[in-house]
Every structure is written in structure tokens, then in C-alpha cells.
Amino acid sequence: MTTASPAPYWYGESAEDRRGSRVMQALREYRSAEMAMRRRTQDSMAMGENELLVLRFLTRAAGAGADTTPADLARHLGLSTASITALLDRLERSGHVRRERHPTDRRKILVRGTTHTEDEIRDTLGGMHERMMRVTSGMSRVEADAVTAFLERMRCAVDGSCARTGAPCCLSEHPAEHPTAGRAAG
């Protein structure tokens, strides 16, 4: 006598559930690979996660032409200003950041990455970024839009903002197909 196998713990047995399970497995494998890459980067640059997050934030801000203050970094990382000061002290000693007075508001301190930081990030992560861009090369606009929309919905579902706000990202339907999509919350 054969018995039916129990339903999988997380997913049902429908074709849609199997597709979803494949996507979730691919996301888990990507996250594992990304976490391993972050550990390699931390080891290579002899830094912790928060130091790398500061350098990434400063690089993006510089690329956008935006100034960054220690308070901006504290908000971004969710750390106290005292913790940010200690972190910036370490990064300044290692030659990765410099602090300077704001040119028009002498009360403000600006934080900037150094040329050393840019060179080290490029040396450490340049090859990986090139490989990642090759993966996206050749994607059609429709494919890029679909992947981007999926990842935005997944980010929303993971951070739980949709559960708190009622935003449509966590609904089973795609937001564009949901009758309340695109409406302003009110």
C-alpha cells in the first residue's frame, strides 16, 4: 500500500506553487552567494559590514553630487551619532574617509570618501560588477522592467511595509493587475 507524500511545509503542490518554490530557491541561492561575496569583501578590505555600508553610501552620494554628514550616515545605518563617530574615526585612520567643514555652514561637518577608497573598491569589486553587468546585458526593456518590478515587490514583502501600510506589493496579484494599484493612499 502506498501513501501519499505529505504536502511540502512551505508550498503546496500546484504548478504555481512549484514555480514560486523555484523562484524562492533561486533567491535563496543568490542571497547566499551575495553574503559570501560580502564576507570576502570584508576580509579583503579588513572591514566590518557597517564600514562597507558607509563607503557604499558615500560612493553613491558622491556620484549623485550630494553632501553627506555624520547625521545622514547615522540615519542610514540606524546607529547612534556616537557609534558613527567611532566608525568614522576608524575609517579616517585607515585613510578611507576624510571629514571637512561645510563650505558655507561652518557648524556642519561633511564626510567624503578618499581616492584610496575609490581605488580599493574598484580593485576589490570591479570584476564582480563587470560580471553582474554582463548578466544584465542584452535584457530587453520588458525583461528589465519585469525583473525590477518583481524585486521591488519582493523587497516590499520582505521588509513588511505592505503589511503595515496595505500597499499592494504583498498581494498575490501583481500590483499592476490589482484594482487599487496606483491609487494614492488616503
mmCIF file of C-alpha atoms in Angstrom:
data_model
loop_
_atom_site.group_PDB
_atom_site.id
_atom_site.type_symbol
_atom_site.label_atom_id
_atom_site.label_comp_id
_atom_site.label_asym_id
_atom_site.label_seq_id
_atom_site.Cartn_x
_atom_site.Cartn_y
_atom_site.Cartn_z
ATOM 1 C CA MET A 1 0.000 0.000 0.000
ATOM 2 C CA THR A 2 1.398 3.395 -0.993
ATOM 3 C CA THR A 3 0.708 6.500 0.961
ATOM 4 C CA ALA A 4 0.591 9.984 -0.445
ATOM 5 C CA SER A 5 3.548 12.121 0.488
ATOM 6 C CA PRO A 6 2.715 14.982 2.819
ATOM 7 C CA ALA A 7 2.346 18.447 1.337
ATOM 8 C CA PRO A 8 5.586 20.430 1.418
ATOM 9 C CA TYR A 9 5.970 22.567 4.518
ATOM 10 C CA TRP A 10 6.042 25.970 2.791
ATOM 11 C CA TYR A 11 4.449 25.354 -0.557
ATOM 12 C CA GLY A 12 1.528 23.454 -1.998
ATOM 13 C CA GLU A 13 1.746 21.060 -4.890
ATOM 14 C CA SER A 14 0.156 23.148 -7.646
ATOM 15 C CA ALA A 15 2.152 24.197 -10.701
ATOM 16 C CA GLU A 16 2.034 27.796 -9.479
ATOM 17 C CA ASP A 17 3.422 26.768 -6.076
ATOM 18 C CA ARG A 18 6.206 24.777 -7.753
ATOM 19 C CA ARG A 19 7.112 27.836 -9.882
ATOM 20 C CA GLY A 20 7.094 30.013 -6.774
ATOM 21 C CA SER A 21 9.231 27.465 -4.948
ATOM 22 C CA ARG A 22 11.795 27.509 -7.789
ATOM 23 C CA VAL A 23 11.938 31.310 -7.675
ATOM 24 C CA MET A 24 12.329 31.331 -3.879
ATOM 25 C CA GLN A 25 15.115 28.732 -4.112
ATOM 26 C CA ALA A 26 16.917 30.823 -6.738
ATOM 27 C CA LEU A 27 16.587 33.892 -4.477
ATOM 28 C CA ARG A 28 17.998 31.948 -1.506
ATOM 29 C CA GLU A 29 20.950 30.779 -3.581
ATOM 30 C CA TYR A 30 21.569 34.327 -4.832
ATOM 31 C CA ARG A 31 21.422 35.686 -1.264
ATOM 32 C CA SER A 32 23.877 33.025 -0.096
ATOM 33 C CA ALA A 33 26.277 33.913 -2.902
ATOM 34 C CA GLU A 34 25.912 37.628 -2.130
ATOM 35 C CA MET A 35 26.535 37.085 1.596
ATOM 36 C CA ALA A 36 29.672 35.064 0.767
ATOM 37 C CA MET A 37 30.821 37.884 -1.531
ATOM 38 C CA ARG A 38 30.258 40.413 1.269
ATOM 39 C CA ARG A 39 32.319 38.289 3.670
ATOM 40 C CA ARG A 40 35.133 38.045 1.078
ATOM 41 C CA THR A 41 34.998 41.812 0.571
ATOM 42 C CA GLN A 42 35.078 42.464 4.322
ATOM 43 C CA ASP A 43 38.072 40.146 4.686
ATOM 44 C CA SER A 44 39.862 41.653 1.681
ATOM 45 C CA MET A 45 39.343 45.223 2.885
ATOM 46 C CA ALA A 46 39.749 44.320 6.599
ATOM 47 C CA MET A 47 36.431 45.983 7.455
ATOM 48 C CA GLY A 48 33.145 45.165 9.059
ATOM 49 C CA GLU A 49 29.721 45.396 7.451
ATOM 50 C CA ASN A 50 28.992 48.913 8.759
ATOM 51 C CA GLU A 51 32.277 50.285 7.432
ATOM 52 C CA LEU A 52 31.469 48.908 3.984
ATOM 53 C CA LEU A 53 27.942 50.312 4.166
ATOM 54 C CA VAL A 54 29.376 53.762 4.952
ATOM 55 C CA LEU A 55 31.751 53.563 1.982
ATOM 56 C CA ARG A 56 28.948 52.424 -0.312
ATOM 57 C CA PHE A 57 26.695 55.277 0.883
ATOM 58 C CA LEU A 58 29.492 57.826 0.397
ATOM 59 C CA THR A 59 30.263 56.498 -3.081
ATOM 60 C CA ARG A 60 26.636 56.761 -4.146
ATOM 61 C CA ALA A 61 26.250 60.225 -2.606
ATOM 62 C CA ALA A 62 29.402 61.459 -4.373
ATOM 63 C CA GLY A 63 28.108 60.031 -7.653
ATOM 64 C CA ALA A 64 24.873 61.953 -7.164
ATOM 65 C CA GLY A 65 26.741 65.130 -6.181
ATOM 66 C CA ALA A 66 25.229 65.047 -2.681
ATOM 67 C CA ASP A 67 26.927 66.053 0.543
ATOM 68 C CA THR A 68 26.958 63.599 3.444
ATOM 69 C CA THR A 69 27.026 64.448 7.130
ATOM 70 C CA PRO A 70 27.618 62.097 10.063
ATOM 71 C CA ALA A 71 23.907 62.501 10.904
ATOM 72 C CA ASP A 72 22.999 61.274 7.386
ATOM 73 C CA LEU A 73 25.099 58.167 7.980
ATOM 74 C CA ALA A 74 23.590 57.601 11.433
ATOM 75 C CA ARG A 75 20.078 57.726 9.947
ATOM 76 C CA HIS A 76 21.009 55.466 7.047
ATOM 77 C CA LEU A 77 22.585 52.805 9.260
ATOM 78 C CA GLY A 78 20.220 53.225 12.207
ATOM 79 C CA LEU A 79 23.125 53.883 14.555
ATOM 80 C CA SER A 80 23.704 56.494 17.221
ATOM 81 C CA THR A 81 25.821 59.509 16.393
ATOM 82 C CA ALA A 82 28.386 58.268 18.944
ATOM 83 C CA SER A 83 28.678 54.955 17.075
ATOM 84 C CA ILE A 84 29.036 56.801 13.767
ATOM 85 C CA THR A 85 31.783 58.975 15.252
ATOM 86 C CA ALA A 86 33.728 55.881 16.332
ATOM 87 C CA LEU A 87 33.182 54.247 12.936
ATOM 88 C CA LEU A 88 34.326 57.394 11.100
ATOM 89 C CA ASP A 89 37.382 57.627 13.371
ATOM 90 C CA ARG A 90 38.406 54.103 12.273
ATOM 91 C CA LEU A 91 37.742 54.857 8.591
ATOM 92 C CA GLU A 92 39.666 58.128 8.812
ATOM 93 C CA ARG A 93 42.669 56.409 10.451
ATOM 94 C CA SER A 94 42.692 53.793 7.669
ATOM 95 C CA GLY A 95 42.623 56.535 5.004
ATOM 96 C CA HIS A 96 39.145 55.686 3.659
ATOM 97 C CA VAL A 97 37.278 58.871 4.622
ATOM 98 C CA ARG A 98 38.030 62.457 5.456
ATOM 99 C CA ARG A 99 35.949 64.915 7.425
ATOM 100 C CA GLU A 100 35.868 68.549 6.428
ATOM 101 C CA ARG A 101 33.952 71.656 7.329
ATOM 102 C CA HIS A 102 30.961 72.565 5.154
ATOM 103 C CA PRO A 103 31.995 75.457 2.871
ATOM 104 C CA THR A 104 29.056 77.723 3.817
ATOM 105 C CA ASP A 105 27.807 76.364 7.156
ATOM 106 C CA ARG A 106 30.830 76.110 9.458
ATOM 107 C CA ARG A 107 28.742 74.196 12.045
ATOM 108 C CA LYS A 108 28.396 71.216 9.691
ATOM 109 C CA ILE A 109 30.932 68.509 9.069
ATOM 110 C CA LEU A 110 30.936 66.711 5.717
ATOM 111 C CA VAL A 111 32.200 63.172 5.227
ATOM 112 C CA ARG A 112 33.826 62.179 1.967
ATOM 113 C CA GLY A 113 35.423 59.036 0.632
ATOM 114 C CA THR A 114 39.042 59.303 -0.450
ATOM 115 C CA THR A 115 40.777 58.388 -3.694
ATOM 116 C CA HIS A 116 42.224 55.439 -1.766
ATOM 117 C CA THR A 117 38.648 54.246 -1.075
ATOM 118 C CA GLU A 118 37.608 54.554 -4.713
ATOM 119 C CA ASP A 119 40.711 52.656 -5.857
ATOM 120 C CA GLU A 120 40.272 49.898 -3.265
ATOM 121 C CA ILE A 121 36.575 49.445 -4.034
ATOM 122 C CA ARG A 122 37.305 49.332 -7.760
ATOM 123 C CA ASP A 123 40.111 46.793 -7.228
ATOM 124 C CA THR A 124 38.026 44.660 -4.861
ATOM 125 C CA LEU A 125 34.611 44.790 -6.542
ATOM 126 C CA GLY A 126 35.274 45.875 -10.124
ATOM 127 C CA GLY A 127 35.431 42.366 -11.583
ATOM 128 C CA MET A 128 32.247 41.301 -9.854
ATOM 129 C CA HIS A 129 30.403 44.416 -11.021
ATOM 130 C CA GLU A 130 31.545 43.795 -14.589
ATOM 131 C CA ARG A 131 30.278 40.196 -14.415
ATOM 132 C CA MET A 132 26.948 41.377 -12.993
ATOM 133 C CA MET A 133 26.531 43.960 -15.763
ATOM 134 C CA ARG A 134 27.276 41.291 -18.369
ATOM 135 C CA VAL A 135 24.401 39.262 -16.913
ATOM 136 C CA THR A 136 22.023 42.203 -17.475
ATOM 137 C CA SER A 137 23.442 42.991 -20.902
ATOM 138 C CA GLY A 138 21.025 42.127 -23.660
ATOM 139 C CA MET A 139 17.929 42.228 -21.497
ATOM 140 C CA SER A 140 15.017 43.827 -23.268
ATOM 141 C CA ARG A 141 13.222 46.737 -21.645
ATOM 142 C CA VAL A 142 10.285 44.401 -20.924
ATOM 143 C CA GLU A 143 12.570 41.850 -19.242
ATOM 144 C CA ALA A 144 14.350 44.521 -17.200
ATOM 145 C CA ASP A 145 11.003 46.038 -16.158
ATOM 146 C CA ALA A 146 9.673 42.607 -15.129
ATOM 147 C CA VAL A 147 12.753 41.712 -13.081
ATOM 148 C CA THR A 148 12.872 45.140 -11.450
ATOM 149 C CA ALA A 149 9.161 45.092 -10.573
ATOM 150 C CA PHE A 150 9.474 41.573 -9.130
ATOM 151 C CA LEU A 151 12.471 42.529 -6.978
ATOM 152 C CA GLU A 152 10.711 45.680 -5.760
ATOM 153 C CA ARG A 153 7.647 43.631 -4.755
ATOM 154 C CA MET A 154 9.877 41.064 -3.059
ATOM 155 C CA ARG A 155 11.771 43.797 -1.175
ATOM 156 C CA CYS A 156 8.440 45.225 -0.040
ATOM 157 C CA ALA A 157 7.221 41.796 1.089
ATOM 158 C CA VAL A 158 10.464 41.064 2.968
ATOM 159 C CA ASP A 159 10.590 44.394 4.788
ATOM 160 C CA GLY A 160 6.884 44.050 5.652
ATOM 161 C CA SER A 161 5.925 47.591 4.709
ATOM 162 C CA CYS A 162 2.932 46.303 2.748
ATOM 163 C CA ALA A 163 1.604 44.502 5.819
ATOM 164 C CA ARG A 164 1.834 47.759 7.804
ATOM 165 C CA THR A 165 0.538 50.121 5.113
ATOM 166 C CA GLY A 166 -1.758 47.984 2.964
ATOM 167 C CA ALA A 167 0.368 48.687 -0.117
ATOM 168 C CA PRO A 168 -0.362 46.167 -2.872
ATOM 169 C CA CYS A 169 3.180 44.754 -3.157
ATOM 170 C CA CYS A 170 2.478 41.786 -0.869
ATOM 171 C CA LEU A 171 -0.750 40.774 -2.591
ATOM 172 C CA SER A 172 -0.764 37.605 -4.645
ATOM 173 C CA GLU A 173 -1.681 39.553 -7.769
ATOM 174 C CA HIS A 174 0.876 41.707 -9.498
ATOM 175 C CA PRO A 175 0.327 45.309 -8.360
ATOM 176 C CA ALA A 176 -0.437 46.451 -11.916
ATOM 177 C CA GLU A 177 -3.270 43.914 -12.037
ATOM 178 C CA HIS A 178 -4.704 44.853 -8.651
ATOM 179 C CA PRO A 179 -7.664 47.239 -8.700
ATOM 180 C CA THR A 180 -6.122 49.537 -6.059
ATOM 181 C CA ALA A 181 -2.686 49.710 -7.680
ATOM 182 C CA GLY A 182 -1.526 53.190 -8.453
ATOM 183 C CA ARG A 183 -4.040 54.867 -6.143
ATOM 184 C CA ALA A 184 -2.687 57.214 -3.588
ATOM 185 C CA ALA A 185 -3.147 56.059 -0.039
ATOM 186 C CA GLY A 186 -5.635 58.242 1.678
#
